[in-house]
mmCIF file with all atom_site columns, C-alpha atoms in Angstrom:
data_model
loop_
_atom_site.group_PDB
_atom_site.id
_atom_site.type_symbol
_atom_site.label_atom_id
_atom_site.label_alt_id
_atom_site.label_comp_id
_atom_site.label_asym_id
_atom_site.label_entity_id
_atom_site.label_seq_id
_atom_site.pdbx_PDB_ins_code
_atom_site.Cartn_x
_atom_site.Cartn_y
_atom_site.Cartn_z
_atom_site.occupancy
_atom_site.B_iso_or_equiv
_atom_site.pdbx_formal_charge
_atom_site.auth_seq_id
_atom_site.auth_comp_id
_atom_site.auth_asym_id
_atom_site.auth_atom_id
_atom_site.pdbx_PDB_model_num
ATOM 1   C CA . MET A 1 1   ? 109.319 106.345 107.492 1.00 44.00 ? 1   MET A CA 1
ATOM 2   C CA . THR A 1 2   ? 111.744 108.707 109.167 1.00 43.00 ? 2   THR A CA 1
ATOM 3   C CA . LYS A 1 3   ? 115.262 107.633 110.077 1.00 41.00 ? 3   LYS A CA 1
ATOM 4   C CA . ASP A 1 4   ? 114.380 107.733 113.779 1.00 44.00 ? 4   ASP A CA 1
ATOM 5   C CA . SER A 1 5   ? 111.251 105.600 113.378 1.00 45.00 ? 5   SER A CA 1
ATOM 6   C CA . LYS A 1 6   ? 113.140 103.210 111.109 1.00 51.00 ? 6   LYS A CA 1
ATOM 7   C CA . ASN A 1 7   ? 115.713 102.627 113.838 1.00 54.00 ? 7   ASN A CA 1
ATOM 8   C CA . LEU A 1 8   ? 113.065 102.435 116.569 1.00 62.00 ? 8   LEU A CA 1
ATOM 9   C CA . PHE A 1 9   ? 111.061 99.710  114.854 1.00 64.00 ? 9   PHE A CA 1
ATOM 10  C CA . SER A 1 10  ? 113.863 97.947  112.965 1.00 77.00 ? 10  SER A CA 1
ATOM 11  C CA . GLU A 1 11  ? 113.466 94.162  112.977 1.00 90.00 ? 11  GLU A CA 1
ATOM 12  C CA . LYS A 1 12  ? 110.496 94.383  115.359 1.00 96.00 ? 12  LYS A CA 1
ATOM 13  C CA . VAL A 1 13  ? 107.466 92.113  115.146 1.00 98.00 ? 13  VAL A CA 1
ATOM 14  C CA . PHE A 1 14  ? 104.083 93.067  116.600 1.00 98.00 ? 14  PHE A CA 1
ATOM 15  C CA . LEU A 1 15  ? 101.004 91.189  117.755 1.00 99.00 ? 15  LEU A CA 1
ATOM 16  C CA . PHE A 1 16  ? 97.864  93.262  117.241 1.00 99.00 ? 16  PHE A CA 1
ATOM 17  C CA . PRO A 1 17  ? 94.073  92.975  117.176 1.00 98.00 ? 17  PRO A CA 1
ATOM 18  C CA . THR A 1 18  ? 91.899  93.641  114.164 1.00 98.00 ? 18  THR A CA 1
ATOM 19  C CA . GLU A 1 19  ? 88.133  93.481  113.776 1.00 98.00 ? 19  GLU A CA 1
ATOM 20  C CA . THR A 1 20  ? 88.431  89.901  112.450 1.00 98.00 ? 20  THR A CA 1
ATOM 21  C CA . VAL A 1 21  ? 91.290  87.999  114.115 1.00 98.00 ? 21  VAL A CA 1
ATOM 22  C CA . TYR A 1 22  ? 94.573  88.810  115.847 1.00 99.00 ? 22  TYR A CA 1
ATOM 23  C CA . GLY A 1 23  ? 97.485  89.484  113.531 1.00 99.00 ? 23  GLY A CA 1
ATOM 24  C CA . ILE A 1 24  ? 101.257 89.311  113.630 1.00 99.00 ? 24  ILE A CA 1
ATOM 25  C CA . GLY A 1 25  ? 103.166 91.815  111.522 1.00 98.00 ? 25  GLY A CA 1
ATOM 26  C CA . ALA A 1 26  ? 106.113 94.110  110.901 1.00 98.00 ? 26  ALA A CA 1
ATOM 27  C CA . SER A 1 27  ? 107.065 96.999  108.648 1.00 97.00 ? 27  SER A CA 1
ATOM 28  C CA . ILE A 1 28  ? 106.509 95.775  105.114 1.00 97.00 ? 28  ILE A CA 1
ATOM 29  C CA . PHE A 1 29  ? 109.951 97.010  104.062 1.00 96.00 ? 29  PHE A CA 1
ATOM 30  C CA . ASP A 1 30  ? 111.849 95.288  106.912 1.00 96.00 ? 30  ASP A CA 1
ATOM 31  C CA . GLN A 1 31  ? 113.067 91.969  105.494 1.00 96.00 ? 31  GLN A CA 1
ATOM 32  C CA . LEU A 1 32  ? 114.680 90.761  108.725 1.00 96.00 ? 32  LEU A CA 1
ATOM 33  C CA . ALA A 1 33  ? 111.469 91.307  110.685 1.00 97.00 ? 33  ALA A CA 1
ATOM 34  C CA . ILE A 1 34  ? 109.447 89.609  107.946 1.00 98.00 ? 34  ILE A CA 1
ATOM 35  C CA . ARG A 1 35  ? 111.719 86.560  108.166 1.00 98.00 ? 35  ARG A CA 1
ATOM 36  C CA . ARG A 1 36  ? 110.974 86.500  111.894 1.00 98.00 ? 36  ARG A CA 1
ATOM 37  C CA . ILE A 1 37  ? 107.226 86.367  111.186 1.00 98.00 ? 37  ILE A CA 1
ATOM 38  C CA . TYR A 1 38  ? 107.707 83.243  109.074 1.00 98.00 ? 38  TYR A CA 1
ATOM 39  C CA . ALA A 1 39  ? 109.957 81.687  111.721 1.00 98.00 ? 39  ALA A CA 1
ATOM 40  C CA . ILE A 1 40  ? 107.601 82.426  114.623 1.00 98.00 ? 40  ILE A CA 1
ATOM 41  C CA . LYS A 1 41  ? 104.614 80.947  112.807 1.00 98.00 ? 41  LYS A CA 1
ATOM 42  C CA . GLY A 1 42  ? 106.480 78.061  111.200 1.00 98.00 ? 42  GLY A CA 1
ATOM 43  C CA . ARG A 1 43  ? 105.067 79.380  107.931 1.00 97.00 ? 43  ARG A CA 1
ATOM 44  C CA . ASP A 1 44  ? 106.264 78.245  104.527 1.00 97.00 ? 44  ASP A CA 1
ATOM 45  C CA . PHE A 1 45  ? 107.909 80.998  102.459 1.00 97.00 ? 45  PHE A CA 1
ATOM 46  C CA . SER A 1 46  ? 105.675 80.007  99.525  1.00 97.00 ? 46  SER A CA 1
ATOM 47  C CA . LYS A 1 47  ? 102.705 81.511  101.397 1.00 97.00 ? 47  LYS A CA 1
ATOM 48  C CA . ALA A 1 48  ? 102.507 85.268  100.917 1.00 98.00 ? 48  ALA A CA 1
ATOM 49  C CA . LEU A 1 49  ? 101.717 87.811  103.624 1.00 98.00 ? 49  LEU A CA 1
ATOM 50  C CA . ALA A 1 50  ? 99.117  90.577  103.346 1.00 98.00 ? 50  ALA A CA 1
ATOM 51  C CA . ALA A 1 51  ? 99.836  94.308  103.361 1.00 99.00 ? 51  ALA A CA 1
ATOM 52  C CA . HIS A 1 52  ? 97.955  95.932  106.249 1.00 99.00 ? 52  HIS A CA 1
ATOM 53  C CA . ILE A 1 53  ? 97.375  99.633  105.587 1.00 98.00 ? 53  ILE A CA 1
ATOM 54  C CA . SER A 1 54  ? 95.955  102.474 107.669 1.00 98.00 ? 54  SER A CA 1
ATOM 55  C CA . SER A 1 55  ? 95.030  104.773 104.775 1.00 97.00 ? 55  SER A CA 1
ATOM 56  C CA . ILE A 1 56  ? 93.788  104.082 101.258 1.00 97.00 ? 56  ILE A CA 1
ATOM 57  C CA . SER A 1 57  ? 96.433  106.353 99.759  1.00 96.00 ? 57  SER A CA 1
ATOM 58  C CA . SER A 1 58  ? 99.245  104.168 101.123 1.00 96.00 ? 58  SER A CA 1
ATOM 59  C CA . VAL A 1 59  ? 98.414  101.520 98.514  1.00 97.00 ? 59  VAL A CA 1
ATOM 60  C CA . GLU A 1 60  ? 100.410 103.716 96.137  1.00 95.00 ? 60  GLU A CA 1
ATOM 61  C CA . LEU A 1 61  ? 103.549 102.686 98.058  1.00 95.00 ? 61  LEU A CA 1
ATOM 62  C CA . LEU A 1 62  ? 102.814 99.050  97.330  1.00 97.00 ? 62  LEU A CA 1
ATOM 63  C CA . CYS A 1 63  ? 101.455 98.865  93.791  1.00 97.00 ? 63  CYS A CA 1
ATOM 64  C CA . ASP A 1 64  ? 102.200 100.399 90.420  1.00 95.00 ? 64  ASP A CA 1
ATOM 65  C CA . ALA A 1 65  ? 99.102  101.276 88.362  1.00 91.00 ? 65  ALA A CA 1
ATOM 66  C CA . THR A 1 66  ? 96.450  100.359 90.933  1.00 96.00 ? 66  THR A CA 1
ATOM 67  C CA . PRO A 1 67  ? 93.183  99.334  89.193  1.00 96.00 ? 67  PRO A CA 1
ATOM 68  C CA . ASP A 1 68  ? 90.290  101.799 89.440  1.00 96.00 ? 68  ASP A CA 1
ATOM 69  C CA . LEU A 1 69  ? 88.142  98.958  90.747  1.00 97.00 ? 69  LEU A CA 1
ATOM 70  C CA . PHE A 1 70  ? 90.241  98.879  93.905  1.00 98.00 ? 70  PHE A CA 1
ATOM 71  C CA . TYR A 1 71  ? 89.228  102.433 94.785  1.00 98.00 ? 71  TYR A CA 1
ATOM 72  C CA . ILE A 1 72  ? 85.555  101.658 94.147  1.00 97.00 ? 72  ILE A CA 1
ATOM 73  C CA . LEU A 1 73  ? 85.728  98.682  96.497  1.00 98.00 ? 73  LEU A CA 1
ATOM 74  C CA . ALA A 1 74  ? 87.800  100.594 99.039  1.00 98.00 ? 74  ALA A CA 1
ATOM 75  C CA . GLU A 1 75  ? 85.230  103.392 99.153  1.00 98.00 ? 75  GLU A CA 1
ATOM 76  C CA . HIS A 1 76  ? 82.560  100.879 100.158 1.00 98.00 ? 76  HIS A CA 1
ATOM 77  C CA . PHE A 1 77  ? 84.447  98.414  102.344 1.00 98.00 ? 77  PHE A CA 1
ATOM 78  C CA . PHE A 1 78  ? 87.572  100.081 103.803 1.00 99.00 ? 78  PHE A CA 1
ATOM 79  C CA . PRO A 1 79  ? 88.325  100.123 106.614 1.00 98.00 ? 79  PRO A CA 1
ATOM 80  C CA . GLY A 1 80  ? 86.732  96.719  107.045 1.00 98.00 ? 80  GLY A CA 1
ATOM 81  C CA . PRO A 1 81  ? 87.072  92.933  106.810 1.00 98.00 ? 81  PRO A CA 1
ATOM 82  C CA . LEU A 1 82  ? 87.919  92.629  103.112 1.00 99.00 ? 82  LEU A CA 1
ATOM 83  C CA . SER A 1 83  ? 91.302  91.674  101.646 1.00 99.00 ? 83  SER A CA 1
ATOM 84  C CA . ILE A 1 84  ? 91.762  92.739  98.020  1.00 99.00 ? 84  ILE A CA 1
ATOM 85  C CA . ILE A 1 85  ? 94.430  91.079  95.891  1.00 98.00 ? 85  ILE A CA 1
ATOM 86  C CA . LEU A 1 86  ? 95.991  93.486  93.397  1.00 98.00 ? 86  LEU A CA 1
ATOM 87  C CA . PRO A 1 87  ? 98.383  93.079  90.455  1.00 97.00 ? 87  PRO A CA 1
ATOM 88  C CA . ASN A 1 88  ? 101.459 95.183  89.677  1.00 95.00 ? 88  ASN A CA 1
ATOM 89  C CA . VAL A 1 89  ? 103.158 94.978  93.063  1.00 96.00 ? 89  VAL A CA 1
ATOM 90  C CA . SER A 1 90  ? 105.896 97.587  93.456  1.00 96.00 ? 90  SER A CA 1
ATOM 91  C CA . ARG A 1 91  ? 109.545 96.545  93.299  1.00 95.00 ? 91  ARG A CA 1
ATOM 92  C CA . THR A 1 92  ? 110.036 98.237  96.662  1.00 94.00 ? 92  THR A CA 1
ATOM 93  C CA . VAL A 1 93  ? 107.997 95.473  98.327  1.00 97.00 ? 93  VAL A CA 1
ATOM 94  C CA . PRO A 1 94  ? 110.272 92.578  99.349  1.00 97.00 ? 94  PRO A CA 1
ATOM 95  C CA . LYS A 1 95  ? 109.638 89.330  97.487  1.00 97.00 ? 95  LYS A CA 1
ATOM 96  C CA . LEU A 1 96  ? 109.438 87.670  100.907 1.00 97.00 ? 96  LEU A CA 1
ATOM 97  C CA . VAL A 1 97  ? 106.085 89.407  101.384 1.00 98.00 ? 97  VAL A CA 1
ATOM 98  C CA . THR A 1 98  ? 104.601 88.307  98.063  1.00 98.00 ? 98  THR A CA 1
ATOM 99  C CA . ALA A 1 99  ? 106.254 84.871  97.835  1.00 97.00 ? 99  ALA A CA 1
ATOM 100 C CA . GLY A 1 100 ? 107.845 86.120  94.625  1.00 96.00 ? 100 GLY A CA 1
ATOM 101 C CA . MET A 1 101 ? 104.508 86.797  92.922  1.00 97.00 ? 101 MET A CA 1
ATOM 102 C CA . ASP A 1 102 ? 103.472 89.972  91.099  1.00 97.00 ? 102 ASP A CA 1
ATOM 103 C CA . THR A 1 103 ? 100.375 90.295  93.270  1.00 98.00 ? 103 THR A CA 1
ATOM 104 C CA . ILE A 1 104 ? 99.721  91.533  96.793  1.00 98.00 ? 104 ILE A CA 1
ATOM 105 C CA . ALA A 1 105 ? 96.799  91.319  99.217  1.00 98.00 ? 105 ALA A CA 1
ATOM 106 C CA . ILE A 1 106 ? 95.693  94.661  100.666 1.00 99.00 ? 106 ILE A CA 1
ATOM 107 C CA . ARG A 1 107 ? 93.913  94.776  104.020 1.00 99.00 ? 107 ARG A CA 1
ATOM 108 C CA . PHE A 1 108 ? 92.699  97.912  105.851 1.00 99.00 ? 108 PHE A CA 1
ATOM 109 C CA . PRO A 1 109 ? 91.612  96.755  109.324 1.00 99.00 ? 109 PRO A CA 1
ATOM 110 C CA . ASP A 1 110 ? 88.768  98.605  111.018 1.00 98.00 ? 110 ASP A CA 1
ATOM 111 C CA . SER A 1 111 ? 90.717  98.868  114.251 1.00 98.00 ? 111 SER A CA 1
ATOM 112 C CA . LYS A 1 112 ? 91.831  102.013 116.028 1.00 98.00 ? 112 LYS A CA 1
ATOM 113 C CA . ILE A 1 113 ? 94.535  100.020 117.816 1.00 98.00 ? 113 ILE A CA 1
ATOM 114 C CA . PHE A 1 114 ? 95.949  98.765  114.523 1.00 98.00 ? 114 PHE A CA 1
ATOM 115 C CA . SER A 1 115 ? 95.813  102.217 112.920 1.00 97.00 ? 115 SER A CA 1
ATOM 116 C CA . GLU A 1 116 ? 97.713  103.723 115.848 1.00 97.00 ? 116 GLU A CA 1
ATOM 117 C CA . LEU A 1 117 ? 100.343 100.980 115.543 1.00 97.00 ? 117 LEU A CA 1
ATOM 118 C CA . ALA A 1 118 ? 100.735 101.512 111.791 1.00 96.00 ? 118 ALA A CA 1
ATOM 119 C CA . ASP A 1 119 ? 101.070 105.256 112.352 1.00 94.00 ? 119 ASP A CA 1
ATOM 120 C CA . ARG A 1 120 ? 103.815 104.634 114.920 1.00 94.00 ? 120 ARG A CA 1
ATOM 121 C CA . VAL A 1 121 ? 105.711 102.286 112.620 1.00 95.00 ? 121 VAL A CA 1
ATOM 122 C CA . GLY A 1 122 ? 105.301 104.735 109.740 1.00 94.00 ? 122 GLY A CA 1
ATOM 123 C CA . THR A 1 123 ? 104.722 102.173 106.985 1.00 95.00 ? 123 THR A CA 1
ATOM 124 C CA . PRO A 1 124 ? 102.147 99.562  106.030 1.00 97.00 ? 124 PRO A CA 1
ATOM 125 C CA . LEU A 1 125 ? 102.655 96.297  107.909 1.00 98.00 ? 125 LEU A CA 1
ATOM 126 C CA . ALA A 1 126 ? 103.227 92.908  106.324 1.00 98.00 ? 126 ALA A CA 1
ATOM 127 C CA . GLY A 1 127 ? 101.122 90.542  108.347 1.00 98.00 ? 127 GLY A CA 1
ATOM 128 C CA . THR A 1 128 ? 99.078  87.410  108.756 1.00 98.00 ? 128 THR A CA 1
ATOM 129 C CA . SER A 1 129 ? 96.994  85.752  111.444 1.00 98.00 ? 129 SER A CA 1
ATOM 130 C CA . ALA A 1 130 ? 98.692  85.348  114.829 1.00 99.00 ? 130 ALA A CA 1
ATOM 131 C CA . ASN A 1 131 ? 98.755  81.578  115.005 1.00 98.00 ? 131 ASN A CA 1
ATOM 132 C CA . ILE A 1 132 ? 101.180 78.728  114.460 1.00 98.00 ? 132 ILE A CA 1
ATOM 133 C CA . SER A 1 133 ? 100.674 77.567  110.856 1.00 97.00 ? 133 SER A CA 1
ATOM 134 C CA . GLY A 1 134 ? 97.922  74.964  110.760 1.00 95.00 ? 134 GLY A CA 1
ATOM 135 C CA . ASP A 1 135 ? 96.226  76.160  113.955 1.00 97.00 ? 135 ASP A CA 1
ATOM 136 C CA . GLY A 1 136 ? 93.053  78.236  114.101 1.00 96.00 ? 136 GLY A CA 1
ATOM 137 C CA . ALA A 1 137 ? 93.286  82.026  114.006 1.00 97.00 ? 137 ALA A CA 1
ATOM 138 C CA . PRO A 1 138 ? 92.781  83.628  117.448 1.00 98.00 ? 138 PRO A CA 1
ATOM 139 C CA . THR A 1 139 ? 89.807  85.959  117.878 1.00 98.00 ? 139 THR A CA 1
ATOM 140 C CA . SER A 1 140 ? 90.772  87.159  121.356 1.00 98.00 ? 140 SER A CA 1
ATOM 141 C CA . PHE A 1 141 ? 94.068  87.865  123.101 1.00 98.00 ? 141 PHE A CA 1
ATOM 142 C CA . SER A 1 142 ? 93.499  84.936  125.455 1.00 98.00 ? 142 SER A CA 1
ATOM 143 C CA . GLN A 1 143 ? 93.431  82.562  122.461 1.00 98.00 ? 143 GLN A CA 1
ATOM 144 C CA . VAL A 1 144 ? 96.870  83.603  121.188 1.00 98.00 ? 144 VAL A CA 1
ATOM 145 C CA . ASN A 1 145 ? 99.483  80.876  121.615 1.00 98.00 ? 145 ASN A CA 1
ATOM 146 C CA . PRO A 1 146 ? 101.768 81.923  124.525 1.00 98.00 ? 146 PRO A CA 1
ATOM 147 C CA . TYR A 1 147 ? 104.796 81.043  122.395 1.00 98.00 ? 147 TYR A CA 1
ATOM 148 C CA . ILE A 1 148 ? 103.835 83.753  119.893 1.00 98.00 ? 148 ILE A CA 1
ATOM 149 C CA . ILE A 1 149 ? 103.383 86.322  122.660 1.00 98.00 ? 149 ILE A CA 1
ATOM 150 C CA . GLU A 1 150 ? 106.858 85.466  123.953 1.00 98.00 ? 150 GLU A CA 1
ATOM 151 C CA . GLN A 1 151 ? 108.459 85.777  120.524 1.00 98.00 ? 151 GLN A CA 1
ATOM 152 C CA . VAL A 1 152 ? 107.080 89.160  119.416 1.00 98.00 ? 152 VAL A CA 1
ATOM 153 C CA . ASP A 1 153 ? 108.530 92.504  120.508 1.00 97.00 ? 153 ASP A CA 1
ATOM 154 C CA . GLU A 1 154 ? 105.174 94.048  121.395 1.00 97.00 ? 154 GLU A CA 1
ATOM 155 C CA . ALA A 1 155 ? 101.903 92.242  122.099 1.00 98.00 ? 155 ALA A CA 1
ATOM 156 C CA . ILE A 1 156 ? 98.789  94.425  122.184 1.00 98.00 ? 156 ILE A CA 1
ATOM 157 C CA . ASP A 1 157 ? 95.749  93.115  124.045 1.00 98.00 ? 157 ASP A CA 1
ATOM 158 C CA . GLY A 1 158 ? 92.626  94.479  122.398 1.00 98.00 ? 158 GLY A CA 1
ATOM 159 C CA . GLY A 1 159 ? 90.192  92.027  123.946 1.00 97.00 ? 159 GLY A CA 1
ATOM 160 C CA . GLU A 1 160 ? 87.847  90.153  121.632 1.00 98.00 ? 160 GLU A CA 1
ATOM 161 C CA . CYS A 1 161 ? 87.655  90.794  117.897 1.00 98.00 ? 161 CYS A CA 1
ATOM 162 C CA . LYS A 1 162 ? 84.369  92.188  116.592 1.00 97.00 ? 162 LYS A CA 1
ATOM 163 C CA . TYR A 1 163 ? 83.620  89.637  113.868 1.00 97.00 ? 163 TYR A CA 1
ATOM 164 C CA . LYS A 1 164 ? 85.563  86.624  115.187 1.00 95.00 ? 164 LYS A CA 1
ATOM 165 C CA . LEU A 1 165 ? 85.880  85.537  111.564 1.00 96.00 ? 165 LEU A CA 1
ATOM 166 C CA . GLU A 1 166 ? 88.629  86.033  109.001 1.00 96.00 ? 166 GLU A CA 1
ATOM 167 C CA . SER A 1 167 ? 88.346  88.613  106.234 1.00 98.00 ? 167 SER A CA 1
ATOM 168 C CA . THR A 1 168 ? 86.756  87.870  102.890 1.00 98.00 ? 168 THR A CA 1
ATOM 169 C CA . VAL A 1 169 ? 89.419  87.637  100.173 1.00 99.00 ? 169 VAL A CA 1
ATOM 170 C CA . LEU A 1 170 ? 88.675  89.066  96.717  1.00 99.00 ? 170 LEU A CA 1
ATOM 171 C CA . SER A 1 171 ? 91.099  88.967  93.795  1.00 98.00 ? 171 SER A CA 1
ATOM 172 C CA . ILE A 1 172 ? 90.855  91.665  91.127  1.00 98.00 ? 172 ILE A CA 1
ATOM 173 C CA . VAL A 1 173 ? 94.043  90.598  89.359  1.00 97.00 ? 173 VAL A CA 1
ATOM 174 C CA . GLU A 1 174 ? 91.931  89.649  86.351  1.00 94.00 ? 174 GLU A CA 1
ATOM 175 C CA . LYS A 1 175 ? 88.170  89.455  86.644  1.00 95.00 ? 175 LYS A CA 1
ATOM 176 C CA . PRO A 1 176 ? 86.870  89.701  90.231  1.00 98.00 ? 176 PRO A CA 1
ATOM 177 C CA . LYS A 1 177 ? 86.957  86.361  92.038  1.00 98.00 ? 177 LYS A CA 1
ATOM 178 C CA . ILE A 1 178 ? 86.200  85.397  95.636  1.00 98.00 ? 178 ILE A CA 1
ATOM 179 C CA . LEU A 1 179 ? 89.064  83.327  97.067  1.00 98.00 ? 179 LEU A CA 1
ATOM 180 C CA . ARG A 1 180 ? 87.757  83.073  100.630 1.00 98.00 ? 180 ARG A CA 1
ATOM 181 C CA . VAL A 1 181 ? 84.368  83.804  102.137 1.00 98.00 ? 181 VAL A CA 1
ATOM 182 C CA . GLY A 1 182 ? 84.695  85.589  105.461 1.00 97.00 ? 182 GLY A CA 1
ATOM 183 C CA . ALA A 1 183 ? 83.185  88.451  107.424 1.00 97.00 ? 183 ALA A CA 1
ATOM 184 C CA . ILE A 1 184 ? 81.857  90.346  104.383 1.00 98.00 ? 184 ILE A CA 1
ATOM 185 C CA . LYS A 1 185 ? 79.085  88.569  102.515 1.00 97.00 ? 185 LYS A CA 1
ATOM 186 C CA . VAL A 1 186 ? 79.581  87.803  98.840  1.00 98.00 ? 186 VAL A CA 1
ATOM 187 C CA . GLU A 1 187 ? 76.228  89.419  98.098  1.00 98.00 ? 187 GLU A CA 1
ATOM 188 C CA . ALA A 1 188 ? 77.440  92.757  99.456  1.00 98.00 ? 188 ALA A CA 1
ATOM 189 C CA . ILE A 1 189 ? 80.415  92.695  97.081  1.00 98.00 ? 189 ILE A CA 1
ATOM 190 C CA . GLU A 1 190 ? 78.228  91.616  94.160  1.00 98.00 ? 190 GLU A CA 1
ATOM 191 C CA . GLU A 1 191 ? 75.955  94.593  94.811  1.00 97.00 ? 191 GLU A CA 1
ATOM 192 C CA . VAL A 1 192 ? 78.879  97.019  94.577  1.00 97.00 ? 192 VAL A CA 1
ATOM 193 C CA . LEU A 1 193 ? 80.294  95.318  91.473  1.00 96.00 ? 193 LEU A CA 1
ATOM 194 C CA . ASN A 1 194 ? 76.844  94.881  89.934  1.00 95.00 ? 194 ASN A CA 1
ATOM 195 C CA . GLN A 1 195 ? 77.755  91.343  88.899  1.00 95.00 ? 195 GLN A CA 1
ATOM 196 C CA . LYS A 1 196 ? 77.629  87.774  90.184  1.00 95.00 ? 196 LYS A CA 1
ATOM 197 C CA . LEU A 1 197 ? 80.797  86.227  91.575  1.00 94.00 ? 197 LEU A CA 1
#
């Protein structure tokens, strides 16, 4: 991130579409903006956020010693509706993002609008679904709680999300394990891994 872009997007929170659900996010290195995400959603700090990237190479900013398996999965499913939880999170990532854990969820949305936003911000975004905690995740701009739209600095209307279903979550911290079934079928991941999950 350049000094100019850092100042331009400092403390700013964005509402954006992805192919799954609408998200709310900010530069992953901006602790004040990340605190705002938790406040807007009424989210408990014990619940981590996901790192939303716009290029596979940017994972190197977020993790030390990224497992080879990540790149195999990324080749098949990124960009797309899969969140991959990795170990060895970098010390440069605020503990607010990871809830103090040594793991981080990586998401590469298949959304031109999101990619353009991430390119403008100049860093990966820390983000989560654009809903008040406990409510359902919005799959169109019209479903986003008006309070959230009022609270963010920029709200991007991208119409309806393609899948209208949250991403599948896969942990590869130890052996591969599905933590949430979503838009990508388990069978598709099993085929790539050549093993049952």
